[in-house]
Amino acid sequence: MKKLLYSFLLLSSATLFAQQKNPAVKFAVADNAVGTVELFNAKKNVLQVSKVYNTPASFPQSLKKYSSVFTKGVTEYKFKNGENIFDRMPLSDINIQYNIPADNPVFIEGYEFTDTSTVIYPEIKKRAETKDHNGKKTLFIYTTE
């Protein structure tokens, strides 16, 4: 019984530690491309918060395609003068840069993006690695170092 209790406590503390080490990334969208709240907040002089959506059910039609990924909501930003200052790139092109087939899914902070036509702001990528996932070479992108 003691072994079971100790195992449970050890597992619980490991889970809690893992959650503290990897806080959930807060995704955001601007000009129909995926970024992070951190990236956009760093450019407040050219961006403004348009709306915060707390649940996928509240997403407007333009964001519905992200509902399977942004299950905890998303913030939508607008460029103040309508001018996008960031580079944009579809996930398929990023896959090709890493010698991965263009249509292979990409994981960003553990969230699977199966639609590789999804456009992101490459500036969110602080680190990337390729791993075998379900028998396919897959790109994993991390927004923190």
PDB file of C-alpha atoms in Angstrom:
ATOM      1  CA  MET A   1       0.000   0.000   0.000  1.00  0.00           C
ATOM      2  CA  LYS A   2       2.852   2.375   0.845  1.00  0.00           C
ATOM      3  CA  LYS A   3       4.456   1.724  -2.544  1.00  0.00           C
ATOM      4  CA  LEU A   4       1.204   2.599  -4.265  1.00  0.00           C
ATOM      5  CA  LEU A   5       0.862   5.813  -2.272  1.00  0.00           C
ATOM      6  CA  TYR A   6       4.478   6.824  -2.933  1.00  0.00           C
ATOM      7  CA  SER A   7       4.080   6.039  -6.617  1.00  0.00           C
ATOM      8  CA  PHE A   8       0.976   8.198  -6.766  1.00  0.00           C
ATOM      9  CA  LEU A   9       2.708  11.089  -4.988  1.00  0.00           C
ATOM     10  CA  LEU A  10       5.752  10.825  -7.236  1.00  0.00           C
ATOM     11  CA  LEU A  11       3.621  10.778 -10.366  1.00  0.00           C
ATOM     12  CA  SER A  12       1.531  13.717  -9.139  1.00  0.00           C
ATOM     13  CA  SER A  13       4.566  15.849  -8.346  1.00  0.00           C
ATOM     14  CA  ALA A  14       6.175  14.998 -11.704  1.00  0.00           C
ATOM     15  CA  THR A  15       2.975  16.014 -13.500  1.00  0.00           C
ATOM     16  CA  LEU A  16       2.767  19.263 -11.554  1.00  0.00           C
ATOM     17  CA  PHE A  17       6.441  20.022 -12.288  1.00  0.00           C
ATOM     18  CA  ALA A  18       5.941  19.324 -15.989  1.00  0.00           C
ATOM     19  CA  GLN A  19       2.990  21.703 -16.102  1.00  0.00           C
ATOM     20  CA  GLN A  20       5.062  24.433 -14.468  1.00  0.00           C
ATOM     21  CA  LYS A  21       7.974  23.946 -16.888  1.00  0.00           C
ATOM     22  CA  ASN A  22       5.783  24.091 -20.014  1.00  0.00           C
ATOM     23  CA  PRO A  23       3.088  26.720 -19.562  1.00  0.00           C
ATOM     24  CA  ALA A  24       0.419  26.637 -22.228  1.00  0.00           C
ATOM     25  CA  VAL A  25       1.301  28.791 -25.194  1.00  0.00           C
ATOM     26  CA  LYS A  26      -1.238  31.486 -25.928  1.00  0.00           C
ATOM     27  CA  PHE A  27      -1.903  31.481 -29.622  1.00  0.00           C
ATOM     28  CA  ALA A  28      -3.107  34.547 -31.447  1.00  0.00           C
ATOM     29  CA  VAL A  29      -4.104  35.365 -35.014  1.00  0.00           C
ATOM     30  CA  ALA A  30      -3.462  38.490 -37.066  1.00  0.00           C
ATOM     31  CA  ASP A  31      -4.212  38.893 -40.748  1.00  0.00           C
ATOM     32  CA  ASN A  32      -5.240  35.211 -40.965  1.00  0.00           C
ATOM     33  CA  ALA A  33      -1.829  33.967 -39.771  1.00  0.00           C
ATOM     34  CA  VAL A  34      -0.970  32.249 -36.491  1.00  0.00           C
ATOM     35  CA  GLY A  35       1.359  33.837 -33.970  1.00  0.00           C
ATOM     36  CA  THR A  36       1.549  34.147 -30.215  1.00  0.00           C
ATOM     37  CA  VAL A  37       0.263  36.756 -27.816  1.00  0.00           C
ATOM     38  CA  GLU A  38       3.882  37.322 -26.750  1.00  0.00           C
ATOM     39  CA  LEU A  39       4.957  38.133 -30.322  1.00  0.00           C
ATOM     40  CA  PHE A  40       2.094  40.532 -30.921  1.00  0.00           C
ATOM     41  CA  ASN A  41       2.373  42.248 -27.543  1.00  0.00           C
ATOM     42  CA  ALA A  42       5.987  43.049 -28.397  1.00  0.00           C
ATOM     43  CA  LYS A  43       4.693  45.054 -31.387  1.00  0.00           C
ATOM     44  CA  LYS A  44       1.878  46.975 -29.680  1.00  0.00           C
ATOM     45  CA  ASN A  45       2.801  50.098 -31.617  1.00  0.00           C
ATOM     46  CA  VAL A  46       1.477  48.568 -34.871  1.00  0.00           C
ATOM     47  CA  LEU A  47      -1.102  46.104 -33.521  1.00  0.00           C
ATOM     48  CA  GLN A  48      -4.219  46.288 -31.442  1.00  0.00           C
ATOM     49  CA  VAL A  49      -6.349  43.607 -29.869  1.00  0.00           C
ATOM     50  CA  SER A  50      -9.447  43.148 -31.923  1.00  0.00           C
ATOM     51  CA  LYS A  51     -11.223  40.533 -29.848  1.00  0.00           C
ATOM     52  CA  VAL A  52     -10.567  37.699 -27.422  1.00  0.00           C
ATOM     53  CA  TYR A  53     -12.534  34.511 -28.039  1.00  0.00           C
ATOM     54  CA  ASN A  54     -12.662  32.208 -25.010  1.00  0.00           C
ATOM     55  CA  THR A  55     -14.174  29.139 -26.638  1.00  0.00           C
ATOM     56  CA  PRO A  56     -14.148  27.684 -30.153  1.00  0.00           C
ATOM     57  CA  ALA A  57     -17.933  28.010 -30.233  1.00  0.00           C
ATOM     58  CA  SER A  58     -17.553  31.802 -30.113  1.00  0.00           C
ATOM     59  CA  PHE A  59     -15.077  31.986 -33.027  1.00  0.00           C
ATOM     60  CA  PRO A  60     -16.167  33.965 -36.078  1.00  0.00           C
ATOM     61  CA  GLN A  61     -16.301  32.093 -39.381  1.00  0.00           C
ATOM     62  CA  SER A  62     -12.782  33.219 -40.323  1.00  0.00           C
ATOM     63  CA  LEU A  63     -11.317  31.473 -37.241  1.00  0.00           C
ATOM     64  CA  LYS A  64     -13.460  28.308 -37.261  1.00  0.00           C
ATOM     65  CA  LYS A  65     -10.713  26.412 -39.110  1.00  0.00           C
ATOM     66  CA  TYR A  66      -8.547  26.770 -35.981  1.00  0.00           C
ATOM     67  CA  SER A  67     -11.162  25.460 -33.537  1.00  0.00           C
ATOM     68  CA  SER A  68      -9.525  22.034 -33.188  1.00  0.00           C
ATOM     69  CA  VAL A  69      -6.210  23.635 -32.214  1.00  0.00           C
ATOM     70  CA  PHE A  70      -7.306  26.672 -30.202  1.00  0.00           C
ATOM     71  CA  THR A  71      -9.488  24.732 -27.785  1.00  0.00           C
ATOM     72  CA  LYS A  72      -8.776  27.217 -24.969  1.00  0.00           C
ATOM     73  CA  GLY A  73      -9.592  30.254 -27.075  1.00  0.00           C
ATOM     74  CA  VAL A  74      -7.595  32.704 -29.156  1.00  0.00           C
ATOM     75  CA  THR A  75      -6.885  36.401 -29.362  1.00  0.00           C
ATOM     76  CA  GLU A  76      -7.357  38.142 -32.676  1.00  0.00           C
ATOM     77  CA  TYR A  77      -5.205  41.164 -33.484  1.00  0.00           C
ATOM     78  CA  LYS A  78      -5.564  43.795 -36.185  1.00  0.00           C
ATOM     79  CA  PHE A  79      -2.823  45.909 -37.726  1.00  0.00           C
ATOM     80  CA  LYS A  80      -3.444  49.561 -36.903  1.00  0.00           C
ATOM     81  CA  ASN A  81      -2.787  50.911 -40.382  1.00  0.00           C
ATOM     82  CA  GLY A  82      -3.719  47.704 -42.192  1.00  0.00           C
ATOM     83  CA  GLU A  83      -0.069  47.061 -42.970  1.00  0.00           C
ATOM     84  CA  ASN A  84       1.460  43.732 -41.994  1.00  0.00           C
ATOM     85  CA  ILE A  85       5.068  44.121 -40.808  1.00  0.00           C
ATOM     86  CA  PHE A  86       5.815  40.436 -40.209  1.00  0.00           C
ATOM     87  CA  ASP A  87       7.005  37.751 -42.583  1.00  0.00           C
ATOM     88  CA  ARG A  88       4.435  35.005 -43.152  1.00  0.00           C
ATOM     89  CA  MET A  89       4.976  31.430 -44.219  1.00  0.00           C
ATOM     90  CA  PRO A  90       2.765  28.356 -44.691  1.00  0.00           C
ATOM     91  CA  LEU A  91       3.678  25.311 -42.626  1.00  0.00           C
ATOM     92  CA  SER A  92       4.217  23.348 -45.855  1.00  0.00           C
ATOM     93  CA  ASP A  93       7.126  25.649 -46.786  1.00  0.00           C
ATOM     94  CA  ILE A  94       8.634  25.287 -43.319  1.00  0.00           C
ATOM     95  CA  ASN A  95       8.393  21.500 -43.659  1.00  0.00           C
ATOM     96  CA  ILE A  96      10.288  21.699 -46.959  1.00  0.00           C
ATOM     97  CA  GLN A  97      13.041  23.743 -45.291  1.00  0.00           C
ATOM     98  CA  TYR A  98      13.550  20.814 -42.911  1.00  0.00           C
ATOM     99  CA  ASN A  99      13.454  18.205 -45.721  1.00  0.00           C
ATOM    100  CA  ILE A 100      10.069  16.949 -44.595  1.00  0.00           C
ATOM    101  CA  PRO A 101       7.204  16.258 -47.039  1.00  0.00           C
ATOM    102  CA  ALA A 102       5.092  19.401 -47.362  1.00  0.00           C
ATOM    103  CA  ASP A 103       1.858  17.680 -46.306  1.00  0.00           C
ATOM    104  CA  ASN A 104       3.177  16.162 -43.050  1.00  0.00           C
ATOM    105  CA  PRO A 105       1.515  17.652 -39.956  1.00  0.00           C
ATOM    106  CA  VAL A 106       3.473  20.132 -37.824  1.00  0.00           C
ATOM    107  CA  PHE A 107       3.353  20.354 -34.047  1.00  0.00           C
ATOM    108  CA  ILE A 108       3.624  23.787 -32.449  1.00  0.00           C
ATOM    109  CA  GLU A 109       4.058  23.579 -28.677  1.00  0.00           C
ATOM    110  CA  GLY A 110       2.391  20.168 -28.731  1.00  0.00           C
ATOM    111  CA  TYR A 111      -0.618  21.246 -30.790  1.00  0.00           C
ATOM    112  CA  GLU A 112      -0.971  19.368 -34.056  1.00  0.00           C
ATOM    113  CA  PHE A 113      -1.561  21.411 -37.189  1.00  0.00           C
ATOM    114  CA  THR A 114      -2.717  18.930 -39.838  1.00  0.00           C
ATOM    115  CA  ASP A 115      -3.521  21.588 -42.430  1.00  0.00           C
ATOM    116  CA  THR A 116      -0.082  22.600 -43.683  1.00  0.00           C
ATOM    117  CA  SER A 117      -1.553  25.441 -45.726  1.00  0.00           C
ATOM    118  CA  THR A 118      -1.937  27.194 -42.351  1.00  0.00           C
ATOM    119  CA  VAL A 119       0.141  30.366 -42.403  1.00  0.00           C
ATOM    120  CA  ILE A 120       2.239  31.300 -39.380  1.00  0.00           C
ATOM    121  CA  TYR A 121       4.596  34.074 -38.423  1.00  0.00           C
ATOM    122  CA  PRO A 122       7.984  32.287 -38.419  1.00  0.00           C
ATOM    123  CA  GLU A 123       9.215  34.660 -35.704  1.00  0.00           C
ATOM    124  CA  ILE A 124       7.371  32.521 -33.152  1.00  0.00           C
ATOM    125  CA  LYS A 125       9.840  29.700 -33.812  1.00  0.00           C
ATOM    126  CA  LYS A 126      12.569  29.803 -31.167  1.00  0.00           C
ATOM    127  CA  ARG A 127      13.543  26.158 -31.583  1.00  0.00           C
ATOM    128  CA  ALA A 128      12.596  23.327 -33.915  1.00  0.00           C
ATOM    129  CA  GLU A 129      13.382  19.651 -34.179  1.00  0.00           C
ATOM    130  CA  THR A 130      12.360  16.737 -36.335  1.00  0.00           C
ATOM    131  CA  LYS A 131      11.062  13.565 -34.748  1.00  0.00           C
ATOM    132  CA  ASP A 132       9.436  10.376 -35.880  1.00  0.00           C
ATOM    133  CA  HIS A 133       5.686  10.615 -35.187  1.00  0.00           C
ATOM    134  CA  ASN A 134       3.428   7.736 -36.221  1.00  0.00           C
ATOM    135  CA  GLY A 135       6.087   6.555 -38.647  1.00  0.00           C
ATOM    136  CA  LYS A 136       6.447   9.957 -40.346  1.00  0.00           C
ATOM    137  CA  LYS A 137       9.229  12.487 -40.085  1.00  0.00           C
ATOM    138  CA  THR A 138       7.513  15.376 -38.306  1.00  0.00           C
ATOM    139  CA  LEU A 139       8.495  18.933 -37.406  1.00  0.00           C
ATOM    140  CA  PHE A 140       8.066  20.108 -33.830  1.00  0.00           C
ATOM    141  CA  ILE A 141       8.227  23.869 -33.292  1.00  0.00           C
ATOM    142  CA  TYR A 142       8.711  25.460 -29.884  1.00  0.00           C
ATOM    143  CA  THR A 143       7.979  29.088 -29.084  1.00  0.00           C
ATOM    144  CA  THR A 144      10.388  29.182 -26.139  1.00  0.00           C
ATOM    145  CA  GLU A 145      14.103  28.460 -25.947  1.00  0.00           C
TER     146      GLU A 145
END
